[in-house]
mmCIF file of C-alpha atoms in Angstrom:
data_model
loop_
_atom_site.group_PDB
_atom_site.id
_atom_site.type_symbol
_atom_site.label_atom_id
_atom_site.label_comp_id
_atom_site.label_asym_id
_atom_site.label_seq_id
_atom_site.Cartn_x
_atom_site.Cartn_y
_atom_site.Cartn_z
ATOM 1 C CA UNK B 776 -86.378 -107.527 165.223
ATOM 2 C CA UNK B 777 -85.847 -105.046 168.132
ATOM 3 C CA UNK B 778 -88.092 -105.622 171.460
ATOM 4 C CA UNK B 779 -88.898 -102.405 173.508
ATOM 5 C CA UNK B 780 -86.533 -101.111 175.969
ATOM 6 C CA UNK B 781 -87.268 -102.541 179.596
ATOM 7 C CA UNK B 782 -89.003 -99.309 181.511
ATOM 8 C CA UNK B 783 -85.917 -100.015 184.021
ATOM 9 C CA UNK B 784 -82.468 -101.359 184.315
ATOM 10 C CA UNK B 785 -80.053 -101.461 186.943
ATOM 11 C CA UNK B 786 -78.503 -97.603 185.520
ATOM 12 C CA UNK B 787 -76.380 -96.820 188.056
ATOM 13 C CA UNK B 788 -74.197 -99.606 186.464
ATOM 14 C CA UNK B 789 -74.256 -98.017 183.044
ATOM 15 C CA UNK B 790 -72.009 -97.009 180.375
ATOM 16 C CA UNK B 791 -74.426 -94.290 178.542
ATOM 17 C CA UNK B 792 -73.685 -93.416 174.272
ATOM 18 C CA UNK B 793 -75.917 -91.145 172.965
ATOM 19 C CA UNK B 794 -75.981 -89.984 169.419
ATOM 20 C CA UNK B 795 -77.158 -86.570 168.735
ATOM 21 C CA UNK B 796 -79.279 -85.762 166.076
ATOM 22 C CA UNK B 797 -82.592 -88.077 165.392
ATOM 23 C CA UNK B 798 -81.654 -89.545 169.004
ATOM 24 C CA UNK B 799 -81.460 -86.246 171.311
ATOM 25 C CA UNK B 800 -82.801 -83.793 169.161
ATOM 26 C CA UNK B 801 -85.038 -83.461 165.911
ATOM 27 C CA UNK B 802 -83.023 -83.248 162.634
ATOM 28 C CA UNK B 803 -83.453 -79.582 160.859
ATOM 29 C CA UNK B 804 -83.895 -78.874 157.730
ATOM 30 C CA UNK B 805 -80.066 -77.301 157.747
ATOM 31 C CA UNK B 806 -77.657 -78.935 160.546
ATOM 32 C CA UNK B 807 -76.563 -75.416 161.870
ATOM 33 C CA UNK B 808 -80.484 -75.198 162.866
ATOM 34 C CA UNK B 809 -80.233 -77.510 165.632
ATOM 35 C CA UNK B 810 -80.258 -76.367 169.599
ATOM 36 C CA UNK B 811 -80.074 -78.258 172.264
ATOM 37 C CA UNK B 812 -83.184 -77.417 174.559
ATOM 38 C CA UNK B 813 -83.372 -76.647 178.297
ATOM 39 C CA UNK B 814 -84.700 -80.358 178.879
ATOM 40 C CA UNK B 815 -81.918 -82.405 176.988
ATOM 41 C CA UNK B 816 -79.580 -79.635 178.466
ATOM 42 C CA UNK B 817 -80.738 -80.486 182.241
ATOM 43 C CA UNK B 818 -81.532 -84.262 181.614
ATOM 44 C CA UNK B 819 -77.377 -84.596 180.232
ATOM 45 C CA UNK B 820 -76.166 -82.441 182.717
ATOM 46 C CA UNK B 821 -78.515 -84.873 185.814
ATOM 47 C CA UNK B 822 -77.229 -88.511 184.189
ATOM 48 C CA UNK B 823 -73.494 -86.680 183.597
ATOM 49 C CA UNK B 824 -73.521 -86.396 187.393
ATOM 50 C CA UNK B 825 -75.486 -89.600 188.218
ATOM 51 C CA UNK B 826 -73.508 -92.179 186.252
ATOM 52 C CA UNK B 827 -70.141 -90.478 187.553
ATOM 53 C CA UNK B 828 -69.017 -89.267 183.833
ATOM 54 C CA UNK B 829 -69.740 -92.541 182.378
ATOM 55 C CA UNK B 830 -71.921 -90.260 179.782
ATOM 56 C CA UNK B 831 -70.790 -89.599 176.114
ATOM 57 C CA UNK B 832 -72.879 -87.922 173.157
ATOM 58 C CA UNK B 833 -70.704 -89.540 169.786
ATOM 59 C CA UNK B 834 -71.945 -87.923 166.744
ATOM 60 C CA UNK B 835 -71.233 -87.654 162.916
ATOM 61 C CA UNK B 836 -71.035 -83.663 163.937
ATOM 62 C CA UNK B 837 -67.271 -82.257 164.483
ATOM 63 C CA UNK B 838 -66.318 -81.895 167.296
ATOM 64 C CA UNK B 839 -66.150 -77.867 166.976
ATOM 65 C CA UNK B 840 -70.356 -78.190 167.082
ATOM 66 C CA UNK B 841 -70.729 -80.678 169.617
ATOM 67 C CA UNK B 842 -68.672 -78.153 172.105
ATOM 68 C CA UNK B 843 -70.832 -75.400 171.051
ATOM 69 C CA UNK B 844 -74.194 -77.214 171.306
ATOM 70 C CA UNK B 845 -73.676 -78.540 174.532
ATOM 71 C CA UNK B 846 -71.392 -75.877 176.465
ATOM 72 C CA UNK B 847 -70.924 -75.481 178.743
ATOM 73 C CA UNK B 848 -71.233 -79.085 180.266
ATOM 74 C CA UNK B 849 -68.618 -80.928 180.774
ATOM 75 C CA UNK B 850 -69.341 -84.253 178.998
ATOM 76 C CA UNK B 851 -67.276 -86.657 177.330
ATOM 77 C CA UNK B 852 -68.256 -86.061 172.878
ATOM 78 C CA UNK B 853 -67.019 -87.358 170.035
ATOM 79 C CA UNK B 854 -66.807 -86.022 167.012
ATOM 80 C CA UNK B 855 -66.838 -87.203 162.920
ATOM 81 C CA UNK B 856 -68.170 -90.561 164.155
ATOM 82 C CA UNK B 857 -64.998 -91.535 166.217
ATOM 83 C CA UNK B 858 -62.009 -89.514 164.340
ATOM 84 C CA UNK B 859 -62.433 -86.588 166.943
ATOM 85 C CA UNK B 860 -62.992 -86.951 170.926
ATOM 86 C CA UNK B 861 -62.670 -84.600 173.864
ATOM 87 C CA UNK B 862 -62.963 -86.337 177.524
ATOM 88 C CA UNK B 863 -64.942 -84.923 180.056
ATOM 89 C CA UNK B 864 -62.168 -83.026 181.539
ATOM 90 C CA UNK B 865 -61.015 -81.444 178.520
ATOM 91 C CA UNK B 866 -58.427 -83.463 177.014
ATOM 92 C CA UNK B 867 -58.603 -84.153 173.177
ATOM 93 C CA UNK B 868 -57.833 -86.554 170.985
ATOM 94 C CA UNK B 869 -57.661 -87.109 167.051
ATOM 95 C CA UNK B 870 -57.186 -89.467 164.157
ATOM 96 C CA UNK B 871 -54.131 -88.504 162.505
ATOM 97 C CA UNK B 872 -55.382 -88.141 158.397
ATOM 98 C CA UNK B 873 -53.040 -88.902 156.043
ATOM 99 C CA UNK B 874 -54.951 -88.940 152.657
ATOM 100 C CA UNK B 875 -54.508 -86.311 150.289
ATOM 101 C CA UNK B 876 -58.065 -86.654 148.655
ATOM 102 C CA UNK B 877 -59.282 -84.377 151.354
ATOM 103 C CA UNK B 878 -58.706 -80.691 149.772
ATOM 104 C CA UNK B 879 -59.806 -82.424 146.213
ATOM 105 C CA UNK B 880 -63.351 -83.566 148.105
ATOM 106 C CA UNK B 881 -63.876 -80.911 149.823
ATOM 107 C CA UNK B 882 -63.739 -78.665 146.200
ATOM 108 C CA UNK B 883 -65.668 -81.104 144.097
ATOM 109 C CA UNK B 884 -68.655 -81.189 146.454
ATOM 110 C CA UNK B 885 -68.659 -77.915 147.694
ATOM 111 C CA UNK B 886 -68.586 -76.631 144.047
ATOM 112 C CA UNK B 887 -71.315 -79.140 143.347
ATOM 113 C CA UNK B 888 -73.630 -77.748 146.364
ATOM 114 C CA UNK B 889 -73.323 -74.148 144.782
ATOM 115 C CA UNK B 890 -74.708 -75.507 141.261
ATOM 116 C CA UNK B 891 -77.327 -77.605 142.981
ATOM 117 C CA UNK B 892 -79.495 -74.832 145.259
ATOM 118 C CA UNK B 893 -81.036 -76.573 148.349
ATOM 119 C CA UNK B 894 -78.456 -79.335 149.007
ATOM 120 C CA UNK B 895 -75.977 -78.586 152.034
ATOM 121 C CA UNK B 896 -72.512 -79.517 152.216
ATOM 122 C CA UNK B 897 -70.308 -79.974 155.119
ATOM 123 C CA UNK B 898 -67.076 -80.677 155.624
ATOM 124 C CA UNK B 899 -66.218 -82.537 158.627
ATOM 125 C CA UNK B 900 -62.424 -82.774 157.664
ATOM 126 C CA UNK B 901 -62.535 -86.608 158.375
ATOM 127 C CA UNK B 902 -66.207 -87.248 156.364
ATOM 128 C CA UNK B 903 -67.784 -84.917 153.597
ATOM 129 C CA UNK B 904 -71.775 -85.092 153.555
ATOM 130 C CA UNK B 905 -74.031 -83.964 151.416
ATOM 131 C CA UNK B 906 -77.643 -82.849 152.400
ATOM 132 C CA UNK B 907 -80.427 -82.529 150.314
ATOM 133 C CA UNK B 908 -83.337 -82.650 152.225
ATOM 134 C CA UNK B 909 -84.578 -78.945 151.598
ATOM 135 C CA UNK B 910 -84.078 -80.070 147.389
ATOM 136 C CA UNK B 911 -84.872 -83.597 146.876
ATOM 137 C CA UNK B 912 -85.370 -83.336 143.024
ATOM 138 C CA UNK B 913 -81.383 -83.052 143.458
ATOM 139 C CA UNK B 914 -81.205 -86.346 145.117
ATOM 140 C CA UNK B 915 -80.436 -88.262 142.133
ATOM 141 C CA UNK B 916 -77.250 -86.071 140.720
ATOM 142 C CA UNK B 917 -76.051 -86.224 144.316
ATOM 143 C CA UNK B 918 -76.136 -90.078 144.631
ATOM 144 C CA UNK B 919 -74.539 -90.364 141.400
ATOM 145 C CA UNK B 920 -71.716 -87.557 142.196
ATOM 146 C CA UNK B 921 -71.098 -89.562 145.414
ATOM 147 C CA UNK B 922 -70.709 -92.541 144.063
ATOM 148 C CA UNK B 923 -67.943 -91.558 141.613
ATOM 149 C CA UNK B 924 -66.068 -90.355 144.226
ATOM 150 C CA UNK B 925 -66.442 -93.138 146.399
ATOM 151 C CA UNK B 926 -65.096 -95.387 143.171
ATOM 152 C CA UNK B 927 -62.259 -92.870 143.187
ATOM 153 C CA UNK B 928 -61.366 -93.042 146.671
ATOM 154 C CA UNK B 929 -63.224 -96.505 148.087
ATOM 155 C CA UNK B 930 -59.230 -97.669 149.580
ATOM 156 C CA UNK B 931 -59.717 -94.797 152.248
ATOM 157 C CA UNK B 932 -63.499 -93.836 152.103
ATOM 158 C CA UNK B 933 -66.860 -95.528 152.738
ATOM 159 C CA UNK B 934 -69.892 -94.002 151.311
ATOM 160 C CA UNK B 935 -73.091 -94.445 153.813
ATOM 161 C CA UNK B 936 -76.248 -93.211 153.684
ATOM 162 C CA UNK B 937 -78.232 -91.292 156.473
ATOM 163 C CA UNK B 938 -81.979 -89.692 156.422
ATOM 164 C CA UNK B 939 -81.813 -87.264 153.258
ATOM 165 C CA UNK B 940 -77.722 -87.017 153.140
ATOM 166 C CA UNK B 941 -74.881 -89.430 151.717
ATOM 167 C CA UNK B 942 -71.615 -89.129 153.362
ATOM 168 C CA UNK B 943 -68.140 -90.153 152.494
ATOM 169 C CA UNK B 944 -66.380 -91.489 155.503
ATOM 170 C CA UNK B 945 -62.526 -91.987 155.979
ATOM 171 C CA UNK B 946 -61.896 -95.607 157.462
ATOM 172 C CA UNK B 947 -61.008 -93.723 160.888
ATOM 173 C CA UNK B 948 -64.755 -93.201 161.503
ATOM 174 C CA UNK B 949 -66.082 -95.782 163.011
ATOM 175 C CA UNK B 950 -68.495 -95.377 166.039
ATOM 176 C CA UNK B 951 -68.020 -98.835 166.922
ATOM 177 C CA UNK B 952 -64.089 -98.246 167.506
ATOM 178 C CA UNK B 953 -65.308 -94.797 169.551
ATOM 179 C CA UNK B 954 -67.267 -97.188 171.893
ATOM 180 C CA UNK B 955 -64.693 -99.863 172.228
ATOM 181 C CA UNK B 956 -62.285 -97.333 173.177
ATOM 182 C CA UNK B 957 -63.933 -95.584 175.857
ATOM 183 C CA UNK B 958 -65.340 -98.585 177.340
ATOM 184 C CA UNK B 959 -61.137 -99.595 177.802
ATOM 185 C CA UNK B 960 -60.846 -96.106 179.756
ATOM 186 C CA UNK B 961 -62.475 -94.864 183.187
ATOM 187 C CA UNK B 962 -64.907 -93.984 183.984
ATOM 188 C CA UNK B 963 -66.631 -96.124 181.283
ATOM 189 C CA UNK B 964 -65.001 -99.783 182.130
ATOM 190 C CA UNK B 965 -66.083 -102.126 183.660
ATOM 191 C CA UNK B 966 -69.336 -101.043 183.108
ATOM 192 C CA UNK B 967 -72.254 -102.247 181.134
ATOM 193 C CA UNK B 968 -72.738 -100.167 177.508
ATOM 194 C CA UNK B 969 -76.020 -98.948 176.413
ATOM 195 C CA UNK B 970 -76.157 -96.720 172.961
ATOM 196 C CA UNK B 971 -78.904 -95.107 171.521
ATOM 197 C CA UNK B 972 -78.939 -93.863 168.001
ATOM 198 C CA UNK B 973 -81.181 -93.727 164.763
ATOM 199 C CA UNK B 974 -78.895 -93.863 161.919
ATOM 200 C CA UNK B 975 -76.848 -96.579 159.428
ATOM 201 C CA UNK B 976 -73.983 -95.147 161.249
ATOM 202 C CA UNK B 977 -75.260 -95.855 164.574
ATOM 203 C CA UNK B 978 -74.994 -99.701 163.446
ATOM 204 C CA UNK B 979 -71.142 -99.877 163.395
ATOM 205 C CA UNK B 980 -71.586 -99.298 167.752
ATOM 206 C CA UNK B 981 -74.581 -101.711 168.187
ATOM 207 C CA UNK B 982 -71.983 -105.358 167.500
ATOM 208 C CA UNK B 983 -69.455 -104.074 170.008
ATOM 209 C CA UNK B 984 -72.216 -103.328 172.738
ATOM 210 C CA UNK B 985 -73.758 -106.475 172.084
ATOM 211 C CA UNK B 986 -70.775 -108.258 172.165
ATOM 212 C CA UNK B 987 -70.371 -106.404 176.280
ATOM 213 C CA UNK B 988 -73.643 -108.014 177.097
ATOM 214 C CA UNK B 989 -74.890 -104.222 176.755
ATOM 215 C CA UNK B 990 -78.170 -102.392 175.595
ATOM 216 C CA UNK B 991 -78.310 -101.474 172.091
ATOM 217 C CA UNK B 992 -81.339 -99.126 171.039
ATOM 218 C CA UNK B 993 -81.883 -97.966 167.754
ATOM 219 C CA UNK B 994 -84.389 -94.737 167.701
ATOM 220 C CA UNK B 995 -87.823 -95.965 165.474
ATOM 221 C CA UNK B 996 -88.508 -98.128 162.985
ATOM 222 C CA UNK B 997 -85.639 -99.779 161.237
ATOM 223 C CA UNK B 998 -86.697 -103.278 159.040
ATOM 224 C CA UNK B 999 -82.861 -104.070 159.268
ATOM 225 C CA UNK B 1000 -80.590 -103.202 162.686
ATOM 226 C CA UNK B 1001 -78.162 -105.356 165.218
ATOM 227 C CA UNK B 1002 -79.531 -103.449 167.894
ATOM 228 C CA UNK B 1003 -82.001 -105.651 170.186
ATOM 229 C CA UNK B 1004 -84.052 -103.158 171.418
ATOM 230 C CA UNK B 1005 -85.942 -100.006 170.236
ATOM 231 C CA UNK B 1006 -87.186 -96.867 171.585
ATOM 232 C CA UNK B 1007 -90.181 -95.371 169.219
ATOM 233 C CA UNK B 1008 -88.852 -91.346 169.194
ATOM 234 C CA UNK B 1009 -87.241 -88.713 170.382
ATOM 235 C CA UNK B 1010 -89.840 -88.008 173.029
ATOM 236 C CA UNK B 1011 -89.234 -92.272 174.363
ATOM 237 C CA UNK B 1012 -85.826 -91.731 174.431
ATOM 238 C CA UNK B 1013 -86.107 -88.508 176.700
ATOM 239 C CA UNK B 1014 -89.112 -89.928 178.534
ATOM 240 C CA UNK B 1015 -87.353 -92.866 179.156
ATOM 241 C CA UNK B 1016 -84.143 -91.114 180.256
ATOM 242 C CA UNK B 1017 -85.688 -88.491 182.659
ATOM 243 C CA UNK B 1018 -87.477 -92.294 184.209
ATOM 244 C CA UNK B 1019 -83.590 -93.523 184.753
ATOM 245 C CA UNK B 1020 -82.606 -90.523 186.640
ATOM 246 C CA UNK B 1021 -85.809 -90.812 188.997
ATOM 247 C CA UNK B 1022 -84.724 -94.323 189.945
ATOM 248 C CA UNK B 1023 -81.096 -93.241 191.094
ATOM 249 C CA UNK B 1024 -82.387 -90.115 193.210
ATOM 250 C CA UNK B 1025 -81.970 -90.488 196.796
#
C-alpha cells in the first residue's frame, strides 16, 4: 500500500526520474497527439537547472519523440524503456540488438493494425506496442496475436501490459537498469533517487530506488506496486513539483 508523498523533502539532494506519459502529461487517444505544455515545459526546464542536471524523463517513447517533445531543453531522456539514452549534453547511447525477430514483428503487427481499424502500432525498434484504445472491441484479437508472438519469441521478449496497449519488450528494456545506470554516473550519484511513473513498466525502476533508500511514486491508484508512495494525478505530480522548486528559490 502506497502512503502519500511528504509535501516536502530535502530536493536539493535529489536524483529526479520522471516518466512521460500518464506521469507528465495525459495519455491521447493516438501517442503522436501528445504535447508537452508551457507549464511542464517551464517546470522541467526550473528543476533541470535547480537539481544541477540531476533530471531525467525515461520513457517507453523512442528516443526520436522524446527529443522532439521536449526540445529544445537540454535534459538527460531515455528512450524504449532503457535501450536508448541521450545525456544532457548530447551524448547518446544504445543497446546493441542482435535478434533477428525484429523485421518479422514489426510486419506481423503492423499488417495486423491495418486489418484491425482503430488499434495503433508502433515500432520502437527495441519494443513493438500495440494500441487499441480508440477500438476496444479489437482488444481481444490483439491479446491473443500478442501472445503468440510472445510464445514465439519469449527467450528475447517480454510481453507487458500498459493502459489500453500490450507491448513486446526485448530483455534490454528495463527501466530499472536505466536508473541504476545513471545513478553510477554524475550528476546523478551520490544522490538520493526519486521516480515517478504510472505504468507496469514503471515497476521494474521502483526495487532499485528502494533499494537507494529513494522515493518511489507511482501516479494513482494501483492495488499492486513496490513503490511506497503515491501521488493521486497528473495535476499532484505537477502541483507537487512546482512546490519543490519554491523551496530551493533563493
Amino acid at each position: 500500500m502506497q502512503t502519500p508523498l511528504p509535501s516536502a523533502l530535502a530536493f536539493s539532494n535529489i536524483a529526479l526520474f520522471l516518466d512521460f506519459d500518464g506521469t507528465l502529461v495525459p495519455i491521447a487517444s493516438h501517442p503522436d497527439a501528445v504535447t508537452l505544455p508551457h507549464r511542464q515545459r517551464r517546470l522541467l526546464s526550473k528543476l533541470q537547472t535547480q537539481l544541477k542536471g540531476a533530471l531525467a524523463v525515461i520513457s517507453g517513447r523512442r528516443l526520436a519523440d522524446l527529443e522532439r517533445l521536449t526540445a529544445p531543453l537540454p535534459l538527460t531522456l531515455v528512450g524504449c524503456h532503457g535501450a536508448q539514452r541521450r545525456d544532457s549534453d548530447g551524448t547518446r547511447h544504445a543497446e546493441r540488438l542482435e535478434s533477428e525477430a525484429t523485421a518479422y514483428l514489426g510486419a506481423v503487427l503492423a499488417e495486423f493494425s491495418q486489418q484491425h481499424p482503430g488499434t495503433v502500432f508502433e515500432d520502437k525498434t527495441y519494443a513493438f506496442a500495440l494500441h487499441y484504445r480508440q477500438a476496444p472491441q479489437h482488444e481481444r484479437a490483439c491479446r491473443d496475436t500478442m501472445t503468440r508472438l510472445w510464445q514465439a519469441y519469449r527467450d528475447t521478449y517480454q510481453l507487458t501490459e500498459g493502459k489500453c496497449l500490450l507491448e513486446l519488450r526485448h530483455h534490454t528494456c528495463h527501466k530499472g537498469r536505466a536508473v541504476q545506470r545513471l545513478l553510477d554516473t554524475p550528476p546523478f550519484r551520490r544522490r538520493i533517487p526519486l521516480f515517478i511513473g504510472d505504468d507496469r513498466t514503471d515497476e521494474d525502476a521502483f526495487p532499485v530506488v528502494n533499494a537507494h533508500g529513494g522515493f518511489s511514486v507511482r501516479v494513482g491508484e494501483a492495488a499492486q506496486s513496490q513503490a511506497t508512495y503515491r501521488l493521486d494525478s497528473i495535476e499532484e505530480v505537477l502541483s507537487w513539483l512546482e512546490r519543490q522548486t519554491r523551496s530551493m528559490s533563493p
